[in-house]
Short mmCIF file of C-alpha atoms in Angstrom, two decimals:
data_model
loop_
_atom_site.label_atom_id
_atom_site.label_comp_id
_atom_site.label_asym_id
_atom_site.label_seq_id
_atom_site.Cartn_x
_atom_site.Cartn_y
_atom_site.Cartn_z
CA MET A 1 -8.16 -47.39 5.09
CA LYS A 2 -7.34 -44.29 7.12
CA LYS A 3 -4.06 -42.64 6.09
CA ASP A 4 -1.48 -41.37 8.54
CA TYR A 5 0.33 -38.17 7.46
CA SER A 6 2.27 -37.70 10.71
CA GLU A 7 5.62 -38.42 8.99
CA TYR A 8 4.80 -36.72 5.69
CA ARG A 9 7.73 -34.69 4.38
CA HIS A 10 6.82 -31.47 2.62
CA THR A 11 8.75 -30.32 -0.43
CA GLU A 12 10.43 -26.92 -0.31
CA TYR A 13 7.72 -25.47 -2.52
CA GLU A 14 4.99 -26.87 -0.25
CA LYS A 15 6.70 -25.23 2.73
CA TYR A 16 6.90 -21.98 0.77
CA ARG A 17 3.16 -22.05 0.01
CA ILE A 18 2.26 -22.96 3.62
CA ARG A 19 4.16 -19.94 4.93
CA ARG A 20 2.16 -17.71 2.56
CA SER A 21 -1.30 -19.26 2.93
CA ASN A 22 -4.09 -18.85 5.46
CA ARG A 23 -3.85 -20.68 8.74
CA ARG A 24 -6.77 -21.85 10.82
CA ASP A 25 -6.31 -18.84 13.09
CA VAL A 26 -4.92 -16.25 10.63
CA ARG A 27 -6.61 -15.15 7.40
CA LEU A 28 -4.48 -13.17 4.97
CA ASP A 29 -7.25 -12.55 2.41
CA TYR A 30 -9.98 -10.82 4.44
CA PHE A 31 -9.89 -7.74 2.17
CA LEU A 32 -10.60 -8.12 -1.55
CA ASN A 33 -9.31 -5.13 -3.53
CA TYR A 34 -9.56 -4.42 -7.26
CA VAL A 35 -6.48 -3.27 -9.17
CA SER A 36 -6.62 -1.76 -12.66
CA PHE A 37 -3.61 -0.70 -14.75
CA LYS A 38 -3.07 2.23 -17.11
CA PRO A 39 -0.08 1.19 -19.24
CA GLU A 40 0.09 4.49 -21.16
CA GLU A 41 0.59 6.48 -17.96
CA LYS A 42 2.62 3.70 -16.23
CA GLN A 43 0.15 3.89 -13.34
CA PHE A 44 -2.28 1.61 -11.56
CA ILE A 45 -5.37 2.23 -9.43
CA ILE A 46 -6.31 0.23 -6.33
CA THR A 47 -9.94 0.33 -5.22
CA VAL A 48 -9.75 -0.65 -1.56
CA ASP A 49 -12.45 -2.96 -0.23
CA ASP A 50 -15.00 -1.36 2.08
CA TYR A 51 -17.51 -4.23 1.88
CA ASN A 52 -16.49 -5.62 5.26
CA GLU A 53 -16.94 -2.24 6.94
CA TYR A 54 -20.12 -0.93 5.33
CA ASP A 55 -22.33 -2.79 2.89
CA SER A 56 -22.29 -6.09 4.76
CA MET A 57 -22.43 -4.55 8.22
CA ARG A 58 -25.09 -1.84 8.05
CA ASP A 59 -28.00 -4.24 8.14
CA LEU A 60 -26.45 -7.39 9.57
CA PHE A 61 -26.04 -6.37 13.19
CA SER A 62 -29.80 -6.18 13.79
CA ASP A 63 -30.33 -9.54 12.05
CA TYR A 64 -27.48 -11.04 14.05
CA GLU A 65 -28.96 -9.79 17.32
CA LYS A 66 -32.42 -11.10 16.42
CA GLU A 67 -31.04 -14.56 15.63
CA ARG A 68 -29.01 -14.54 18.80
CA ALA A 69 -31.99 -13.43 20.90
CA GLU A 70 -34.11 -16.18 19.36
CA ARG A 71 -31.51 -18.80 20.27
CA GLU A 72 -31.31 -17.39 23.81
CA ARG A 73 -35.10 -17.63 24.20
CA GLU A 74 -35.05 -21.22 23.07
CA ALA A 75 -32.16 -21.99 25.42
CA TYR A 76 -33.63 -20.26 28.47
CA VAL A 77 -37.31 -21.13 27.88
CA PRO A 78 -37.62 -24.65 26.46
CA HIS A 79 -40.90 -25.49 24.71
CA HIS A 80 -41.81 -28.11 27.30
CA TYR A 81 -41.44 -25.61 30.15
CA GLU A 82 -44.43 -23.45 31.04
CA PHE A 83 -43.15 -20.13 32.33
CA ASP A 84 -44.68 -18.96 35.61
CA PRO A 85 -44.36 -15.16 35.93
CA GLN A 86 -44.66 -15.48 39.75
CA SER A 87 -41.87 -18.05 40.03
CA GLU A 88 -38.33 -17.40 41.20
CA ASN A 89 -37.17 -17.53 37.57
CA GLU A 90 -38.66 -14.09 36.90
CA GLU A 91 -35.51 -12.38 38.15
CA ASP A 92 -33.36 -14.45 35.76
CA VAL A 93 -35.53 -13.51 32.80
CA GLU A 94 -35.34 -9.81 33.67
CA THR A 95 -31.56 -10.06 33.89
CA MET A 96 -31.45 -11.77 30.52
CA GLN A 97 -33.58 -8.98 29.01
CA GLU A 98 -31.22 -6.35 30.41
CA VAL A 99 -28.29 -8.17 28.86
CA ARG A 100 -30.15 -8.35 25.57
CA LYS A 101 -30.89 -4.62 25.66
CA ALA A 102 -27.22 -3.92 26.39
CA ASN A 103 -26.22 -6.06 23.41
CA GLU A 104 -28.70 -4.24 21.19
CA ALA A 105 -27.30 -0.89 22.31
CA ARG A 106 -23.76 -2.10 21.66
CA PHE A 107 -24.51 -3.34 18.16
CA SER A 108 -26.62 -0.26 17.44
CA SER A 109 -23.64 1.86 18.40
CA LEU A 110 -21.44 -0.16 16.07
CA ARG A 111 -23.90 0.25 13.21
CA LYS A 112 -24.06 3.99 13.79
CA LYS A 113 -20.28 4.24 14.03
CA TYR A 114 -19.68 2.45 10.73
CA ALA A 115 -22.76 3.60 8.82
CA PHE A 116 -22.28 5.12 5.40
CA LEU A 117 -22.09 8.93 5.52
CA ASP A 118 -22.38 11.49 2.73
CA LEU A 119 -19.06 11.76 0.89
CA GLU A 120 -19.61 15.49 0.46
CA ASP A 121 -19.36 16.03 4.23
CA THR A 122 -15.66 16.63 4.78
CA GLU A 123 -13.31 17.59 7.57
CA VAL A 124 -9.67 18.66 7.72
CA VAL A 125 -7.34 16.00 9.16
CA ASP A 126 -3.64 16.89 9.47
CA GLY A 127 -4.12 19.63 6.89
CA ILE A 128 -5.82 17.30 4.38
CA GLU A 129 -9.51 17.57 3.50
CA MET A 130 -11.07 14.12 3.87
CA PRO A 131 -14.63 12.76 3.93
CA ILE A 132 -15.88 12.58 7.51
CA GLU A 133 -16.63 8.89 7.12
CA TYR A 134 -12.92 8.05 6.87
CA GLY A 135 -12.44 9.19 10.43
CA GLN A 136 -15.21 6.76 11.45
CA LYS A 137 -13.69 3.67 9.86
CA ILE A 138 -11.63 0.95 11.47
CA ASN A 139 -9.20 1.10 8.56
CA LEU A 140 -8.79 4.62 7.17
CA PHE A 141 -7.94 3.20 3.73
CA SER A 142 -11.25 1.35 3.33
CA GLY A 143 -13.19 2.59 0.30
CA LEU A 144 -10.40 4.78 -1.06
CA ARG A 145 -9.14 4.71 -4.65
CA ILE A 146 -5.34 4.92 -4.67
CA LYS A 147 -3.33 5.90 -7.74
CA MET A 148 0.36 4.97 -7.91
CA ASN A 149 3.20 4.70 -10.41
CA TYR A 150 4.53 1.26 -11.28
CA GLY A 151 7.02 0.14 -8.62
CA GLU A 152 6.09 2.68 -5.93
CA GLY A 153 4.07 0.20 -3.89
CA ILE A 154 6.86 -2.38 -3.94
CA LEU A 155 9.48 0.12 -2.78
CA ASP A 156 7.16 1.46 -0.07
CA PHE A 157 6.77 -2.09 1.27
CA LEU A 158 10.44 -3.06 0.96
CA TYR A 159 11.77 -0.12 2.94
CA ALA A 160 9.04 0.00 5.59
CA ASP A 161 10.19 -0.58 9.18
CA PHE A 162 8.03 -3.46 10.44
CA ARG A 163 10.34 -4.73 13.17
CA LYS A 164 9.76 -1.90 15.63
CA PRO A 165 5.91 -1.92 15.59
CA LEU A 166 5.94 -5.74 15.55
CA GLN A 167 8.12 -5.84 18.66
CA GLU A 168 6.05 -3.18 20.45
CA THR A 169 2.79 -4.96 19.62
CA PHE A 170 4.27 -8.31 20.67
CA ASP A 171 5.37 -6.82 24.02
CA THR A 172 1.90 -5.33 24.62
CA ILE A 173 0.18 -8.66 23.93
CA ARG A 174 2.69 -10.54 26.08
CA ILE A 175 2.09 -8.18 29.01
CA GLY A 176 -1.67 -8.69 28.64
CA GLU A 177 -1.26 -12.47 28.69
CA MET A 178 1.03 -12.26 31.73
CA LEU A 179 -1.62 -10.24 33.58
CA ALA A 180 -4.25 -12.79 32.61
CA GLU A 181 -2.05 -15.62 33.94
CA TYR A 182 -1.50 -13.69 37.16
CA GLY A 183 -5.27 -13.22 37.46
CA LYS A 184 -5.72 -16.98 37.35
CA THR A 185 -3.36 -17.43 40.29
CA LEU A 186 -5.61 -15.09 42.28
CA GLY A 187 -8.67 -17.09 41.36
CA LEU A 188 -9.79 -14.67 38.66
CA ASN A 189 -10.56 -15.48 34.99
CA LYS A 190 -10.98 -19.17 35.72
CA GLU A 191 -11.11 -21.38 32.66
CA PRO A 192 -13.98 -23.91 32.45
CA ASP A 193 -13.13 -27.45 33.50
CA VAL A 194 -13.72 -28.81 30.02
CA VAL A 195 -11.11 -30.97 28.33
CA SER A 196 -11.23 -30.81 24.55
CA ASP A 197 -8.60 -31.45 21.89
CA GLU A 198 -10.27 -29.03 19.52
CA PRO A 199 -12.39 -26.21 21.01
CA THR A 200 -15.49 -25.72 18.90
CA GLU A 201 -18.08 -23.02 18.55
CA LYS A 202 -21.37 -23.53 16.79
CA VAL A 203 -22.12 -21.38 13.76
CA TYR A 204 -25.83 -21.13 13.03
CA SER A 205 -25.99 -18.86 9.97
CA GLU A 206 -24.05 -16.84 7.43
CA THR A 207 -25.09 -13.67 9.26
CA GLN A 208 -23.46 -14.90 12.45
CA ALA A 209 -20.27 -15.87 10.61
CA MET A 210 -19.98 -12.48 8.87
CA VAL A 211 -20.67 -10.39 11.97
CA GLU A 212 -18.30 -12.40 14.15
CA ASP A 213 -15.61 -12.13 11.48
CA PHE A 214 -16.17 -8.39 11.47
CA LEU A 215 -15.80 -8.19 15.25
CA ALA A 216 -12.62 -10.28 15.03
CA TYR A 217 -11.35 -7.94 12.31
CA GLU A 218 -12.12 -4.91 14.47
CA ARG A 219 -10.15 -6.47 17.35
CA THR A 220 -7.28 -7.54 15.06
CA PHE A 221 -6.86 -4.18 13.37
CA SER A 222 -7.01 -2.39 16.70
CA ASP A 223 -4.11 -4.55 17.95
CA LEU A 224 -2.09 -4.39 14.71
CA LYS A 225 -2.76 -0.78 13.69
CA ASP A 226 0.87 0.32 14.05
CA VAL A 227 2.08 -2.70 12.07
CA ALA A 228 -0.56 -2.23 9.36
CA TYR A 229 0.14 1.46 8.85
CA ALA A 230 3.89 0.84 8.48
CA SER A 231 3.28 0.37 4.73
CA LEU A 232 0.45 0.89 2.27
CA TYR A 233 0.05 -2.79 1.34
CA THR A 234 -0.12 -4.06 4.93
CA ALA A 235 -2.83 -1.44 5.54
CA ILE A 236 -5.01 -2.29 2.55
CA TYR A 237 -4.48 -6.08 2.93
CA PRO A 238 -4.76 -6.48 6.73
CA PRO A 239 -4.93 -9.94 8.31
CA LEU A 240 -7.78 -11.38 10.36
CA PHE A 241 -6.94 -13.22 13.60
CA THR A 242 -9.83 -15.62 14.15
CA ASP A 243 -9.38 -18.50 16.61
CA GLU A 244 -9.36 -17.04 20.13
CA SER A 245 -8.14 -20.35 21.57
CA VAL A 246 -4.72 -19.67 20.02
CA ARG A 247 -2.58 -17.10 21.81
CA GLU A 248 -2.42 -13.73 20.10
CA LYS A 249 1.37 -13.52 20.28
CA GLU A 250 1.69 -16.81 18.35
CA LYS A 251 -0.51 -15.45 15.55
CA LEU A 252 1.39 -12.14 15.56
CA GLN A 253 4.73 -13.95 15.39
CA TRP A 254 3.55 -15.98 12.38
CA TYR A 255 2.19 -12.89 10.61
CA GLY A 256 5.35 -10.90 11.37
CA ASN A 257 7.47 -13.66 9.82
CA TYR A 258 5.19 -13.61 6.77
CA ILE A 259 5.79 -9.86 6.23
CA LEU A 260 9.54 -9.97 6.89
CA GLU A 261 10.01 -12.98 4.59
CA LEU A 262 8.18 -11.15 1.80
CA GLN A 263 10.46 -8.14 2.28
CA GLN A 264 13.54 -10.33 1.96
CA GLU A 265 12.15 -12.27 -0.99
CA PHE A 266 11.35 -9.20 -3.08
CA LEU A 267 14.65 -7.52 -2.25
CA GLU A 268 16.36 -10.65 -3.58
CA MET A 269 14.13 -10.61 -6.68
CA ILE A 270 14.94 -6.97 -7.47
CA GLU A 271 18.65 -7.58 -7.05
CA PHE A 272 18.53 -10.74 -9.19
CA CYS A 273 16.34 -9.23 -11.94
CA PHE A 274 17.38 -5.56 -12.10
CA ASP A 275 20.70 -4.89 -10.37
CA GLU A 276 23.34 -4.07 -13.02
CA GLY A 277 26.12 -5.05 -10.63
CA PHE A 278 24.70 -8.51 -9.84
CA TYR A 279 26.76 -11.08 -11.84
CA PRO A 280 26.99 -8.78 -14.90
CA GLU A 281 29.18 -11.28 -16.73
CA VAL A 282 26.33 -13.82 -16.56
CA LEU A 283 23.09 -11.80 -16.33
CA GLY A 284 24.14 -8.55 -18.04
CA GLY A 285 22.72 -9.49 -21.45
CA LEU A 286 19.35 -10.78 -20.20
CA TYR A 287 16.01 -9.00 -19.85
CA PRO A 288 14.59 -8.72 -16.31
CA SER A 289 11.86 -11.23 -17.23
CA GLU A 290 14.52 -13.76 -18.27
CA ARG A 291 16.38 -13.15 -15.04
CA LEU A 292 13.12 -13.71 -13.10
CA TYR A 293 12.77 -17.10 -14.83
CA LEU A 294 16.23 -18.08 -13.57
CA TYR A 295 15.45 -16.76 -10.09
CA ARG A 296 12.31 -18.88 -9.78
CA GLN A 297 14.23 -21.90 -11.01
CA SER A 298 16.84 -21.34 -8.31
CA LYS A 299 14.06 -21.32 -5.68
CA ASN A 300 12.19 -24.33 -7.14
CA LEU A 301 9.17 -22.11 -7.80
CA PRO A 302 6.80 -22.66 -10.76
CA GLU A 303 7.16 -20.64 -13.94
CA PHE A 304 3.60 -19.27 -13.79
CA PHE A 305 1.59 -16.84 -11.64
CA HIS A 306 -2.12 -17.25 -10.81
CA ARG A 307 -4.41 -14.23 -10.76
CA ILE A 308 -8.11 -13.45 -11.25
CA GLU A 309 -9.10 -10.85 -13.83
CA THR A 310 -12.56 -9.27 -13.79
CA LEU A 311 -14.19 -7.73 -16.85
CA ARG A 312 -16.96 -5.30 -15.98
CA LEU A 313 -19.50 -3.97 -18.51
CA SER A 314 -21.08 -0.75 -17.37
CA LYS A 315 -23.06 2.16 -18.79
CA ARG A 316 -22.34 4.43 -15.84
CA HIS A 317 -18.73 3.93 -14.80
CA MET A 318 -16.37 5.63 -17.21
CA SER A 319 -13.50 6.98 -15.12
CA GLY A 320 -10.40 4.98 -15.89
CA ARG A 321 -12.39 2.63 -18.13
CA LYS A 322 -11.77 1.64 -21.71
CA MET A 323 -14.07 3.31 -24.20
CA PRO A 324 -15.87 1.30 -26.87
CA TYR A 325 -13.98 0.96 -30.12
CA GLY A 326 -14.43 3.95 -32.40
CA LEU A 327 -15.64 6.32 -29.68
CA ASP A 328 -13.21 9.14 -28.85
CA HIS A 329 -13.70 12.00 -26.41
CA ASP A 330 -15.65 14.14 -28.89
CA GLY A 331 -17.86 11.19 -29.72
CA LEU A 332 -18.55 10.69 -26.03
CA ILE A 333 -19.66 14.33 -25.64
CA GLN A 334 -21.92 14.06 -28.69
CA MET A 335 -23.41 10.86 -27.33
CA PHE A 336 -24.54 12.64 -24.15
CA GLN A 337 -25.98 15.52 -26.18
CA ASN A 338 -28.04 13.16 -28.35
CA MET A 339 -29.50 11.04 -25.53
CA ARG A 340 -33.25 10.53 -25.57
CA SER A 341 -35.48 9.84 -22.60
CA VAL A 342 -38.39 8.29 -24.54
CA PRO A 343 -37.89 4.95 -26.34
CA THR A 344 -38.98 4.43 -29.91
CA GLU A 345 -41.69 1.89 -30.81
CA ALA A 346 -39.03 -0.52 -32.06
CA GLU A 347 -37.15 -0.19 -28.79
CA LYS A 348 -40.32 -0.79 -26.80
CA GLU A 349 -41.09 -3.95 -28.77
CA PHE A 350 -37.50 -5.20 -28.40
CA ALA A 351 -37.43 -4.43 -24.68
CA GLU A 352 -40.72 -6.22 -24.07
CA LYS A 353 -39.57 -9.31 -25.95
CA TYR A 354 -36.24 -9.59 -24.13
CA HIS A 355 -37.41 -8.21 -20.76
CA ILE A 356 -35.16 -5.11 -20.95
CA SER A 357 -36.01 -1.62 -19.77
CA GLY A 358 -37.04 0.43 -22.80
CA SER A 359 -35.94 3.73 -21.27
CA PHE A 360 -32.53 2.21 -20.63
CA ILE A 361 -32.11 1.41 -24.30
CA ALA A 362 -33.45 4.82 -25.33
CA MET A 363 -30.59 6.59 -23.59
CA GLN A 364 -28.33 5.50 -26.45
CA HIS A 365 -25.58 5.09 -23.89
CA ARG A 366 -22.53 3.09 -24.96
CA THR A 367 -21.25 0.30 -22.73
CA PHE A 368 -17.81 0.72 -21.19
CA MET A 369 -15.39 -2.06 -20.36
CA SER A 370 -13.40 -2.15 -17.14
CA LEU A 371 -10.60 -4.66 -16.57
CA ALA A 372 -9.35 -5.21 -13.04
CA TYR A 373 -7.56 -7.87 -11.02
CA GLU A 374 -8.94 -9.28 -7.79
CA VAL A 375 -6.20 -9.17 -5.19
CA SER A 376 -6.57 -10.22 -1.56
CA THR A 377 -3.08 -10.65 -0.05
CA VAL A 378 0.12 -8.63 0.24
CA GLN A 379 2.08 -11.27 -1.68
CA ASP A 380 -0.36 -11.32 -4.60
CA MET A 381 -0.27 -7.50 -4.83
CA LEU A 382 3.54 -7.47 -4.87
CA GLU A 383 3.69 -10.19 -7.53
CA LEU A 384 1.09 -8.44 -9.70
CA GLU A 385 2.89 -5.09 -9.58
CA PHE A 386 6.29 -6.72 -10.15
CA THR A 387 5.18 -8.64 -13.25
CA LYS A 388 3.41 -5.58 -14.68
CA MET A 389 6.73 -3.72 -14.39
CA LEU A 390 8.32 -6.46 -16.47
CA GLU A 391 5.62 -6.07 -19.12
CA GLN A 392 6.29 -2.32 -19.39
CA ASP A 393 10.10 -2.61 -19.18
CA ILE A 394 10.32 -0.44 -16.07
CA ARG A 395 13.64 -0.77 -14.26
CA PHE A 396 14.98 -0.50 -10.74
CA ARG A 397 18.49 0.77 -10.01
CA LYS A 398 20.45 0.87 -6.74
CA CYS A 399 21.31 4.35 -5.50
CA LYS A 400 25.07 4.76 -5.24
CA ARG A 401 24.69 6.95 -2.18
CA CYS A 402 22.09 5.34 0.13
CA GLY A 403 22.15 1.83 -1.38
CA LYS A 404 18.36 1.63 -1.81
CA TYR A 405 16.64 0.79 -5.09
CA PHE A 406 14.69 3.40 -7.03
CA ILE A 407 12.62 3.48 -10.24
CA MET A 408 14.29 4.56 -13.47
CA LYS A 409 12.07 7.26 -15.00
CA GLY A 410 11.99 7.48 -18.79
CA LYS A 411 15.35 8.11 -20.46
CA TYR A 412 16.70 10.08 -17.51
CA ASP A 413 19.88 8.21 -16.56
CA THR A 414 21.00 8.78 -12.99
CA ASN A 415 22.74 6.78 -10.28
CA TYR A 416 21.06 8.56 -7.37
CA CYS A 417 17.53 8.45 -5.98
CA ASP A 418 15.29 11.38 -5.00
CA ARG A 419 14.75 10.20 -1.40
CA ILE A 420 15.83 12.25 1.60
CA ALA A 421 18.10 9.93 3.56
CA GLU A 422 17.72 9.63 7.32
CA GLY A 423 19.47 12.49 9.08
CA GLU A 424 19.68 14.56 5.89
CA THR A 425 17.70 17.53 4.60
CA ARG A 426 18.48 17.06 0.88
CA THR A 427 17.84 14.20 -1.55
CA CYS A 428 20.57 11.81 -2.60
CA GLN A 429 20.60 13.48 -6.04
CA GLU A 430 21.19 16.91 -4.51
CA LEU A 431 23.84 15.66 -2.08
CA ALA A 432 25.62 13.79 -4.87
CA ALA A 433 25.68 16.96 -7.02
CA ILE A 434 27.22 18.94 -4.13
CA GLU A 435 29.79 16.22 -3.44
CA ASN A 436 30.70 15.92 -7.12
CA TYR A 437 31.14 19.68 -7.36
CA LYS A 438 33.43 19.70 -4.31
CA ALA A 439 35.45 16.85 -5.78
CA LYS A 440 35.70 18.70 -9.07
CA ILE A 441 36.97 21.81 -7.27
CA ALA A 442 39.52 19.79 -5.33
CA ASP A 443 41.01 18.36 -8.55
CA ASN A 444 40.81 21.58 -10.60
CA LYS A 445 43.45 24.16 -9.62
CA ALA A 446 41.86 26.85 -11.81
CA ILE A 447 38.63 27.07 -9.74
CA PRO A 448 40.22 28.14 -6.41
CA ILE A 449 42.22 30.84 -8.28
CA TYR A 450 39.02 32.13 -9.94
CA ASN A 451 37.13 32.12 -6.60
CA LYS A 452 39.99 34.00 -4.88
CA TYR A 453 40.00 36.89 -7.34
CA TYR A 454 36.20 36.90 -7.67
CA LYS A 455 35.88 37.56 -3.94
CA ARG A 456 38.65 40.21 -4.03
CA TYR A 457 37.14 42.23 -6.85
CA ALA A 458 33.52 41.78 -5.61
CA ALA A 459 34.60 43.37 -2.32
CA ARG A 460 36.03 46.35 -4.25
CA VAL A 461 32.71 46.79 -6.03
CA LYS A 462 30.98 47.16 -2.65
CA VAL A 463 33.32 50.02 -1.63
CA ARG A 464 33.04 51.52 -5.13
CA GLN A 465 36.67 51.06 -6.07
CA ILE A 466 35.46 49.16 -9.15
CA LYS A 467 32.39 49.99 -11.21
CA GLU A 468 29.74 47.23 -11.28
CA ALA A 469 29.53 47.26 -15.10
CA ASP A 470 33.33 46.77 -15.34
CA PHE A 471 33.11 43.91 -12.82
CA LYS A 472 30.41 42.10 -14.85
CA ARG A 473 32.51 42.33 -18.03
CA TRP A 474 35.50 41.01 -16.10
CA ARG A 475 33.51 38.09 -14.67
CA TYR A 476 32.54 36.71 -18.09
CA LYS A 477 36.14 37.00 -19.33
CA ALA A 478 37.46 35.47 -16.08
CA MET A 479 35.16 32.43 -16.45
CA GLU A 480 36.48 31.99 -19.99
CA MET A 481 40.08 32.12 -18.77
CA ARG A 482 39.25 29.70 -15.93
CA ASP A 483 37.82 27.17 -18.37
CA LYS A 484 40.86 27.50 -20.66
CA CYS A 485 43.11 26.68 -17.72
CA SER A 486 40.87 23.73 -16.76
CA ASP A 487 41.18 22.41 -20.33
CA GLY A 488 44.99 22.85 -20.33
CA LEU A 489 45.08 25.62 -22.93
CA ILE A 490 46.86 28.00 -20.53
CA SER A 491 48.93 27.35 -17.43
CA VAL A 492 48.03 28.11 -13.81
CA GLU A 493 50.75 30.81 -13.79
CA GLU A 494 49.27 32.46 -16.87
CA LEU A 495 45.79 32.43 -15.32
CA THR A 496 47.09 33.97 -12.06
CA GLU A 497 49.03 36.64 -13.98
CA TRP A 498 45.89 37.58 -15.96
CA MET A 499 43.72 37.71 -12.84
CA GLU A 500 46.27 39.88 -11.00
CA ALA A 501 46.52 42.36 -13.85
CA SER A 502 42.78 42.74 -14.38
CA PHE A 503 42.24 45.38 -11.67
CA PRO A 504 45.66 46.50 -10.32
CA ASN A 505 45.78 47.58 -6.68
CA ARG A 506 45.28 51.31 -6.12
CA LYS A 507 48.40 53.23 -5.28
CA PRO A 508 48.48 54.45 -1.66
CA LYS A 509 47.88 58.16 -1.16
CA SER A 510 51.10 60.25 -0.69
#
């Protein structure tokens, strides 16, 4: 019996997952990046996917065009129809060939634009030397390896301004749709008189699906570039808007809500798990991981996180990889020095039996292990980084000046971050130090007295009424007297009397 789900009521968790999962017309997981962690350095490395821009695209456009041309030939010249070169259809065929040539030129241009270039060819962009290929990419982050400290990616995302580029992009799309609607009233851009509940488009092969996804990605990133580049994670995990039957502004609105909800969610998580002023009488004695458990309970979220870990065994990739047990740096150097290019007889026999290259064995090259996580959405990246912070006991604290969270570094205890607040030229730490010093001066009556006499006697040094050596000796003694007054060992009157008597005024000439 067919089941009717029209009145199905989703649980709160189901609604939560729906808001963070792919839709028919919006894919959140088009990029697949690999993230590896270095616990000793409290850092992680993100290898940004370039598969969709290079490896899969270099050779697919020609295949895609060939398949498409073959389908066009079958559509325009059925097998039961004998083509007469002198018939009136000759003009149609020539037009079709021109269109095909134009398509070939267009796809050839795309292949050339996104072809892999030599990494050693570089250019200077905004004062930074970068491989030329990065200027040719749709997404400038594709193919890069990004190194960050734990927590930096989360903070970059949390304090990014998405609302402005989202609104500007939404307005641009809306204007485009309004112009399209106006064109229809003039008889332009007529829609076909086909009534269908679910528009469909035939997919004939994997090549077609991959190339058309790429073209949709190119269009999507072009529209959302300002939104994507508002933060690192939205740039390296861009969405893919697929179904063209759904209005672009509806997809953008859904994606914008996805980003803004994630911002709010992780701000709440940081406050709940790390903020020392958040219910200290209840949460003050708990570890951040214990506080996260309570947070997820309060939101009816499960106690576990899903992630995919990849273990790679390689003889060539060593950077950032774990070395085999018992092999230190010196052992690695010695290994390269002792490599042989010719296999022994035993190695030849072994290689032949197990179908392994003998020369490969003869290199005596150890195998390195590389652990990385497969991450394909902004949410998964945020969750992975957040939980790794919990593993390493890395803390956030709210800046007492700007109110934004920052990462606690080592044993350095401070209440102020090292950001430069909007409209300022100094960091919160520097501004707080200046403000604390001014407050200290305002409460300490000894400091203004010291400053007054320091300026008076320094001026006399300039006109040579006081020798510079005498002034330096006085300064050290004056600082000592100032501190005694600050500590209450002498009175303000005693300090003033000492200062006044240090260098008596010269008697006026008779």
